[in-house]
mmCIF file of C-alpha atoms and ligand atoms in Angstrom:
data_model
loop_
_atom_site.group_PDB
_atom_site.id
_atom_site.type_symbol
_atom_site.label_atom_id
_atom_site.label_comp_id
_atom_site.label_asym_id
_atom_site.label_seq_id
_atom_site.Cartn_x
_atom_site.Cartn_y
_atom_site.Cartn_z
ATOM 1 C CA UNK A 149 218.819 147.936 110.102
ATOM 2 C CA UNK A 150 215.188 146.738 110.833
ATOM 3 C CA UNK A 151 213.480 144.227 108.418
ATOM 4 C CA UNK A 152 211.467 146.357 105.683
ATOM 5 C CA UNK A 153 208.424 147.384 107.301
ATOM 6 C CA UNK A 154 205.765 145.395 105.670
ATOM 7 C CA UNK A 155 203.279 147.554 104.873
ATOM 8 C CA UNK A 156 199.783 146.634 102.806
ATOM 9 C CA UNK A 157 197.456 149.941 101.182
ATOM 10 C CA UNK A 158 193.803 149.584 100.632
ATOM 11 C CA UNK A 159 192.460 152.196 98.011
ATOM 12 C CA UNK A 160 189.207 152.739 96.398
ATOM 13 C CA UNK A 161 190.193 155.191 93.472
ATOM 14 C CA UNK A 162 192.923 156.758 91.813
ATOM 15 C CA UNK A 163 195.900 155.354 94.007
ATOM 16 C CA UNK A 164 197.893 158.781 94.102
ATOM 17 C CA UNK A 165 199.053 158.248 97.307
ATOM 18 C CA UNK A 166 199.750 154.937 96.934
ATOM 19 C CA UNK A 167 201.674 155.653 93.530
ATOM 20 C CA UNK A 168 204.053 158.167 95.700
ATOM 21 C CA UNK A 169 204.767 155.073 98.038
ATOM 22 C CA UNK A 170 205.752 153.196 94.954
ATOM 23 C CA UNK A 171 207.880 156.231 93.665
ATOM 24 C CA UNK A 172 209.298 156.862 97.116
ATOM 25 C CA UNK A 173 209.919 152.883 97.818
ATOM 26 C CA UNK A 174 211.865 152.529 94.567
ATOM 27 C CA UNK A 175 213.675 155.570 94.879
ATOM 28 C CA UNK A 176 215.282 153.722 97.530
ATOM 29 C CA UNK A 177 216.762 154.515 101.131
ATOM 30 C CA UNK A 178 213.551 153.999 102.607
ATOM 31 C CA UNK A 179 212.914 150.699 105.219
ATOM 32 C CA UNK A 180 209.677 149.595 103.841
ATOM 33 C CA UNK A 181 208.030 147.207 101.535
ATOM 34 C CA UNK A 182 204.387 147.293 100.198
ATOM 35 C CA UNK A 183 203.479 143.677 100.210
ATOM 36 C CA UNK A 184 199.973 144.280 99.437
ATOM 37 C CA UNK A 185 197.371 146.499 98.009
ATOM 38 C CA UNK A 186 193.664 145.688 98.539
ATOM 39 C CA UNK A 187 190.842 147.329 97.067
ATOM 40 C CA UNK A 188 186.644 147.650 97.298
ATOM 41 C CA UNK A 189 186.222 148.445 93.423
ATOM 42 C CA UNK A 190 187.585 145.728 90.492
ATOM 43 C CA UNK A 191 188.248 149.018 88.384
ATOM 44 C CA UNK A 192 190.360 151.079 90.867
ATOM 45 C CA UNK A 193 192.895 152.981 89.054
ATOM 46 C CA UNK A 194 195.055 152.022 92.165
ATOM 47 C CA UNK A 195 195.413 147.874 91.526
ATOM 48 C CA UNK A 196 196.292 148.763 88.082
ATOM 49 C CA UNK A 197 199.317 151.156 89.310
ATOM 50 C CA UNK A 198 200.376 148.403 92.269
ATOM 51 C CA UNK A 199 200.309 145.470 89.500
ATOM 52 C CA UNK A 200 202.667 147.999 87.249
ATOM 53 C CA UNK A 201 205.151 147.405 89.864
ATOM 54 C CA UNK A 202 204.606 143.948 90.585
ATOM 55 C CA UNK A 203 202.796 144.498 93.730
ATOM 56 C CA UNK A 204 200.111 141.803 94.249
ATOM 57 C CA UNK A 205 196.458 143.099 94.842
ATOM 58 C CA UNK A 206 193.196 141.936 95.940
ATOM 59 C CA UNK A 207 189.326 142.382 95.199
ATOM 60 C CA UNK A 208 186.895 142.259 97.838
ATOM 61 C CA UNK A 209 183.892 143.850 96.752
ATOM 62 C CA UNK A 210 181.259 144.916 99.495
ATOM 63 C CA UNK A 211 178.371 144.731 97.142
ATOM 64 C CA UNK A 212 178.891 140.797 97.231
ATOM 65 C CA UNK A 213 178.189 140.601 100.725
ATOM 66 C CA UNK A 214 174.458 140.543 102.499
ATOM 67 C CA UNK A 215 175.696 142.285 105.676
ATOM 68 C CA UNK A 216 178.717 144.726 106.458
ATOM 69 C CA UNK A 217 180.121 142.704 109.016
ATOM 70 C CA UNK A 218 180.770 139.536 106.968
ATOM 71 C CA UNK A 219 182.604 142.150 104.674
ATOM 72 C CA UNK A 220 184.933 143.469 107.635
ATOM 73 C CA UNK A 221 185.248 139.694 108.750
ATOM 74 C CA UNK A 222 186.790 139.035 105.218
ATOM 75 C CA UNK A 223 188.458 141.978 104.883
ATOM 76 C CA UNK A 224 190.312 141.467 107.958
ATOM 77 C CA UNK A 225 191.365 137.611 107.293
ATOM 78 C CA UNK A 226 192.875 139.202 103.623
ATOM 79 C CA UNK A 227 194.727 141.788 105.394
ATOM 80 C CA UNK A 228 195.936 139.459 108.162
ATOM 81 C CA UNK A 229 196.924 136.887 105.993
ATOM 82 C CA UNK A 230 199.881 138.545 104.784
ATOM 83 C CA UNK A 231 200.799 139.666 108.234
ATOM 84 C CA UNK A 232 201.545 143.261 108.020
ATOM 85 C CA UNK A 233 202.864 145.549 110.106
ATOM 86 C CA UNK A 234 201.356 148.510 109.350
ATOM 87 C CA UNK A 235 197.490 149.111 107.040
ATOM 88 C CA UNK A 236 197.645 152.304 105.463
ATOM 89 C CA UNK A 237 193.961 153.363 104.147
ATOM 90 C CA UNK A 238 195.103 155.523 101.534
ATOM 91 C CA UNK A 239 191.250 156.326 99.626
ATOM 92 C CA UNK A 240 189.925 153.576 100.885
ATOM 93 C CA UNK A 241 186.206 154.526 101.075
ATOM 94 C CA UNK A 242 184.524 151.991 103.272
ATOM 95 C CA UNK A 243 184.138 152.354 107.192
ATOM 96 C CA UNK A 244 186.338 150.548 108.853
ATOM 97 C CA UNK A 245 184.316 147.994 111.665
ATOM 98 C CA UNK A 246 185.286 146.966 114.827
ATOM 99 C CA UNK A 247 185.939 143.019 113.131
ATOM 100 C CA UNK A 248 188.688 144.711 110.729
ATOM 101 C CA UNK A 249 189.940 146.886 113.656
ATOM 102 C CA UNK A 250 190.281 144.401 116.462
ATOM 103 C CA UNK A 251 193.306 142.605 115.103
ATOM 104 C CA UNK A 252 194.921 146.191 113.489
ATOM 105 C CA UNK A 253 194.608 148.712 116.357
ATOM 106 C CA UNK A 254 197.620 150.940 116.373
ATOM 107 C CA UNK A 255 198.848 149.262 112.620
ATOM 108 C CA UNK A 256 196.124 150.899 110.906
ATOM 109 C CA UNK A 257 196.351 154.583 109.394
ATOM 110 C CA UNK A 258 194.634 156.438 107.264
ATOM 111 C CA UNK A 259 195.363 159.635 105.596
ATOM 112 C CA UNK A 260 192.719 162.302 105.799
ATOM 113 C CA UNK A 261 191.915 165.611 103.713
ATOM 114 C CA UNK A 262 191.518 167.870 106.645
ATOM 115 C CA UNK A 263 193.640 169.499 109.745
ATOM 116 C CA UNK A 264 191.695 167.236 111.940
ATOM 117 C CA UNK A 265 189.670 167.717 114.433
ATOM 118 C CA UNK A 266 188.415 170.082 112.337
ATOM 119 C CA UNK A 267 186.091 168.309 109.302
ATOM 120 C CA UNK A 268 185.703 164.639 109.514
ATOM 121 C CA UNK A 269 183.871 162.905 106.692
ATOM 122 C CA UNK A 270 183.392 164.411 103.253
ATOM 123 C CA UNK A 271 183.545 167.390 101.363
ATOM 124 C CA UNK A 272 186.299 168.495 103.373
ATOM 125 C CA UNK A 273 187.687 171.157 100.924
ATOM 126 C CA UNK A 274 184.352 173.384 100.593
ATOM 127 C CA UNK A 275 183.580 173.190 104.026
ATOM 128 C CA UNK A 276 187.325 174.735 104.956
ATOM 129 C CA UNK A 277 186.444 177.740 102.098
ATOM 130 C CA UNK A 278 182.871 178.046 103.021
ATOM 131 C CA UNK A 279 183.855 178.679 106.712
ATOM 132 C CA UNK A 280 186.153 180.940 105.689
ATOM 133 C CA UNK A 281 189.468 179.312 106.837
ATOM 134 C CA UNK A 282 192.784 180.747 106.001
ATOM 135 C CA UNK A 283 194.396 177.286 105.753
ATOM 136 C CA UNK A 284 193.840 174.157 105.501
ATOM 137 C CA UNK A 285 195.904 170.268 104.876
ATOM 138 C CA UNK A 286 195.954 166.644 105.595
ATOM 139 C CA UNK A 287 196.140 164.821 108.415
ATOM 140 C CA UNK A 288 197.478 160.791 109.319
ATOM 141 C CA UNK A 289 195.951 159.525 112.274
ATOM 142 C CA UNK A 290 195.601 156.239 113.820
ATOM 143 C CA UNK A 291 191.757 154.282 113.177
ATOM 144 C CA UNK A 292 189.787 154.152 115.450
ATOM 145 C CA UNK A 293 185.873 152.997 116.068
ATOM 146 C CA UNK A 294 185.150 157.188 115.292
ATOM 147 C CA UNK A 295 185.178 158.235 111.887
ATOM 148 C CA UNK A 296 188.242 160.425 111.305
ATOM 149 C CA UNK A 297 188.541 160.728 115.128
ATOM 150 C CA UNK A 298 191.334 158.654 115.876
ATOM 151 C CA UNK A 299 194.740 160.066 117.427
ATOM 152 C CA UNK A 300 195.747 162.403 114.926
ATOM 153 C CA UNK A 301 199.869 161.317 114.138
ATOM 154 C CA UNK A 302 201.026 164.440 111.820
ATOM 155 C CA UNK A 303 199.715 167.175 109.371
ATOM 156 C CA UNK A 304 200.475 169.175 106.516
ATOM 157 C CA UNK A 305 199.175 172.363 106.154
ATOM 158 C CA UNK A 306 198.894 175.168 103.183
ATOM 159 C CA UNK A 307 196.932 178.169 103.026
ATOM 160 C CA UNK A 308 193.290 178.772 101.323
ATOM 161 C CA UNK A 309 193.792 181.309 98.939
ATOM 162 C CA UNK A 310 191.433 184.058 97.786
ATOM 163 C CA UNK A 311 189.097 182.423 95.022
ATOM 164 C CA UNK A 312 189.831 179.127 95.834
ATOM 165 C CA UNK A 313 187.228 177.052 95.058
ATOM 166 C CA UNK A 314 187.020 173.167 96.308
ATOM 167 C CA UNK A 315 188.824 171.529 93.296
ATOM 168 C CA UNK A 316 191.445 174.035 93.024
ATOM 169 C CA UNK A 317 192.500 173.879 96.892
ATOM 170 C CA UNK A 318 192.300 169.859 96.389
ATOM 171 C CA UNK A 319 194.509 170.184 93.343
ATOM 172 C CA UNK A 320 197.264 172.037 95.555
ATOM 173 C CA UNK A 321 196.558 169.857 98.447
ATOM 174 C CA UNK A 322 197.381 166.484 96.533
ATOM 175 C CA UNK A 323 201.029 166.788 96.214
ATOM 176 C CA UNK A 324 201.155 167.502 99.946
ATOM 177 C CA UNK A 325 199.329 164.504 100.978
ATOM 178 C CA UNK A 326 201.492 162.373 98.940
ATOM 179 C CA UNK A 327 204.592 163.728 100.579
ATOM 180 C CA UNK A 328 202.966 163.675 104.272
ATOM 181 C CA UNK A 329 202.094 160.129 103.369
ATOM 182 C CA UNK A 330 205.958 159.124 102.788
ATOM 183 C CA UNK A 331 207.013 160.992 105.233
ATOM 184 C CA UNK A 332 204.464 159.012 107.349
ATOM 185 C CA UNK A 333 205.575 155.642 106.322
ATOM 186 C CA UNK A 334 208.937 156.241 106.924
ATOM 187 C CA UNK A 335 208.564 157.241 110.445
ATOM 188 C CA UNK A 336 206.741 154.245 110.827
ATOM 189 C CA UNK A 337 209.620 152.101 109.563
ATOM 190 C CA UNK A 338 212.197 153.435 111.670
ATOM 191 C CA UNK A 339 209.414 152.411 114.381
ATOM 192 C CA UNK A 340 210.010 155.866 115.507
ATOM 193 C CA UNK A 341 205.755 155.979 116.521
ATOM 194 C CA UNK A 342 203.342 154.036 118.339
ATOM 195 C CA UNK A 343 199.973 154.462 119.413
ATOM 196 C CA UNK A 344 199.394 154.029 123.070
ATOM 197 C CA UNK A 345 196.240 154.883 125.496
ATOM 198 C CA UNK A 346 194.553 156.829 122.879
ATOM 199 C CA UNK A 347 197.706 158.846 122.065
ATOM 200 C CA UNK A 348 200.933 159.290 119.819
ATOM 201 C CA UNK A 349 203.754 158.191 121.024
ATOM 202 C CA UNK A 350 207.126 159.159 118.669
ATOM 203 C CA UNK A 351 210.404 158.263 119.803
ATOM 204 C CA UNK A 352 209.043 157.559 123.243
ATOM 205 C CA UNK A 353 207.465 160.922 124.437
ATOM 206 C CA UNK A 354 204.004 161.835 124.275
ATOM 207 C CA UNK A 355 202.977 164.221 121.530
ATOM 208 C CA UNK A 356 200.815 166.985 122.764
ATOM 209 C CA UNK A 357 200.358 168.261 119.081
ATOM 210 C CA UNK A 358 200.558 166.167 115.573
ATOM 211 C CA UNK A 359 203.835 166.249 113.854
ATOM 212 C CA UNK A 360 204.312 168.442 111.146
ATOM 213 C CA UNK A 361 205.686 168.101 107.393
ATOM 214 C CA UNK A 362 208.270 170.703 106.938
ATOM 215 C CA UNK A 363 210.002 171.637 103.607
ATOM 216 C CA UNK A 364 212.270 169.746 103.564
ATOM 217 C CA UNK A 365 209.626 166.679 104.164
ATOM 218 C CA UNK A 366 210.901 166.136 107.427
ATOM 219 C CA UNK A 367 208.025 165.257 110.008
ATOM 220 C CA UNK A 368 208.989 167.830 113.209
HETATM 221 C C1 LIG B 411 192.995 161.770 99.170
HETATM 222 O O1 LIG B 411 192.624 163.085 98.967
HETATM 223 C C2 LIG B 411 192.844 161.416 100.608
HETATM 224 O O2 LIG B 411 193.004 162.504 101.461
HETATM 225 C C3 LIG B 411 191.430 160.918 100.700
HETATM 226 O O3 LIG B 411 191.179 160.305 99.466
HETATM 227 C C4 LIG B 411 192.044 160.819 98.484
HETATM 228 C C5 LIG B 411 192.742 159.666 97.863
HETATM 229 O O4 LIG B 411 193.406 160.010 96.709
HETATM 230 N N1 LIG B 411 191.276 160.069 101.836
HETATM 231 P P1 LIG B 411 194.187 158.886 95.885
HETATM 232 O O5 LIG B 411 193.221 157.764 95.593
HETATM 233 O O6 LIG B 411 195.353 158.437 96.705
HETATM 234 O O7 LIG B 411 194.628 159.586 94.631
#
C-alpha cells in the first residue's frame, strides 16, 4: 500500500465535513491521514472537533493582515509547511489567491453546495428552489483562479422536494456532502485522480462528466 495520503482541511465554521473525515479516518480501512486543520476564525467549531482527536490546528486570521495577498502569502507557507498532498477546503470561507494556489494546483479541493456549473457562490440552496429545480447536490472540484469554476471531480445529487424551503433542502443535503467528501478523499488516496489541462483525470481516462456518489458511497 501507498503511504497515508497526507491530507490538511481548512474550515471556517462548524467542521461537519471535516468531523466525517475524522469518523471515516478512524473507522479505519481508509489510506489517509489528516495532518492538519487550518482555520480563518479562533472560534471555529471545526479546530475544536480536530483538537478532540488530536489533530493539530492553526489560526490565521485575515482581519490581522493590511492586504489580502500578505494573507494568501501566509496562508500558503502554513499549508506548505507540513507538505501535504492534498488541501481540502471543506467551509473554508475566504477566496483562495493565486499566492495560495501557485504551489497547490491540482492538491487543492473544495467541496461545494451546488451541481456545479450551475450556482457558484452563495445562497446556493434558494437559488436551486427559487428556479424551480427538481434536484439539486454537492459538488468536489479542483481550485482554480474562478470562484467555484474549477474542474468539477464528482457530485451528489438528491431531489428538491415540494415545500422545500432553503434550510430544509440544506438539512438533507448535509449528510450527502459528508459522504461525497469521504468518498472524495479516498479516491484521492488510492491516487486514483489527477487534474490535468484543465480536466479530471481518474484512473487514467479523461472524464467527460463528474463522478457520481452512488448508494452504496461508491464514486462511479
Ligand atoms: C457545506 O455546506 C459546504 O458545502 C460549504 O460549507 C458548508 C460547510 O459545512 N462549502 P461544515 O462547516 O463542514 O459543517
Amino acid at each position: 500500500m501507498n503511504a497515508p495520503l497526507k491530507t490538511c482541511v481548512l474550515v471556517s465554521g462548524n467542521g461537519s465535513n471535516l468531523q466525517a473525515l475524522i469518523d471515516a479516518r478512524r473507522s479505519g480501512g481508509l489510506n489517509f491521514e489528516i495532518n492538519h486543520v487550518i482555520s480563518n476564525v479562533a472560534k471555529a467549531r471545526g479546530l475544536a472537533r480536530a483538537e478532540r482527536s488530536g489533530i493539530p490546528t492553526s489560526v490565521l486570521d485575515h482581519r490581522a493582515f493590511t492586504s489580502r495577498d500578505d494573507f494568501d502569502r501566509a496562508l500558503a507557507l502554513l499549508i506548505c509547511t507540513g507538505k501535504p498532498d492534498l488541501v481540502v477546503l471543506a467551509g473554508f470561507m475566504r477566496i483562495i489567491g493565486p499566492e495560495v494556489l501557485e504551489p497547490l494546483r491540482g492538491r487543492m479541493i473544495n467541496l461545494h453546495p451546488s451541481l456545479l456549473p450551475l450556482y457558484r457562490g452563495v445562497d446556493t440552496y434558494r437559488r436551486a428552489i427559487e428556479a424551480g429545480d427538481e434536484k439539486h447536490g454537492a459538488s468536489m472540484h479542483f481550485v482554480t483562479e474562478e470562484l467555484d469554476g474549477g474542474p468539477v471531480i464528482s457530485q451528489v445529487v438528491i431531489p428538491i422536494q415540494p415545500g422545500d424551503e432553503a434550510d430544509s433542502l440544506a438539512a438533507r443535503l448535509s449528510p450527502m456532502e459528508h459522504r461525497l467528501v469521504v468518498a472524495t478523499v479516498e479516491f484521492f488516496s488510492r491516487h486514483r485522480v489527477e487534474c490535468m489541462d484543465g480536466s479530471v483525470f481518474v484512473d487514467g481516462s479523461k472524464q467527460e462528466q463528474p463522478l457520481q456518489l452512488q448508494d452504496n458511497d461508491r464514486l462511479t
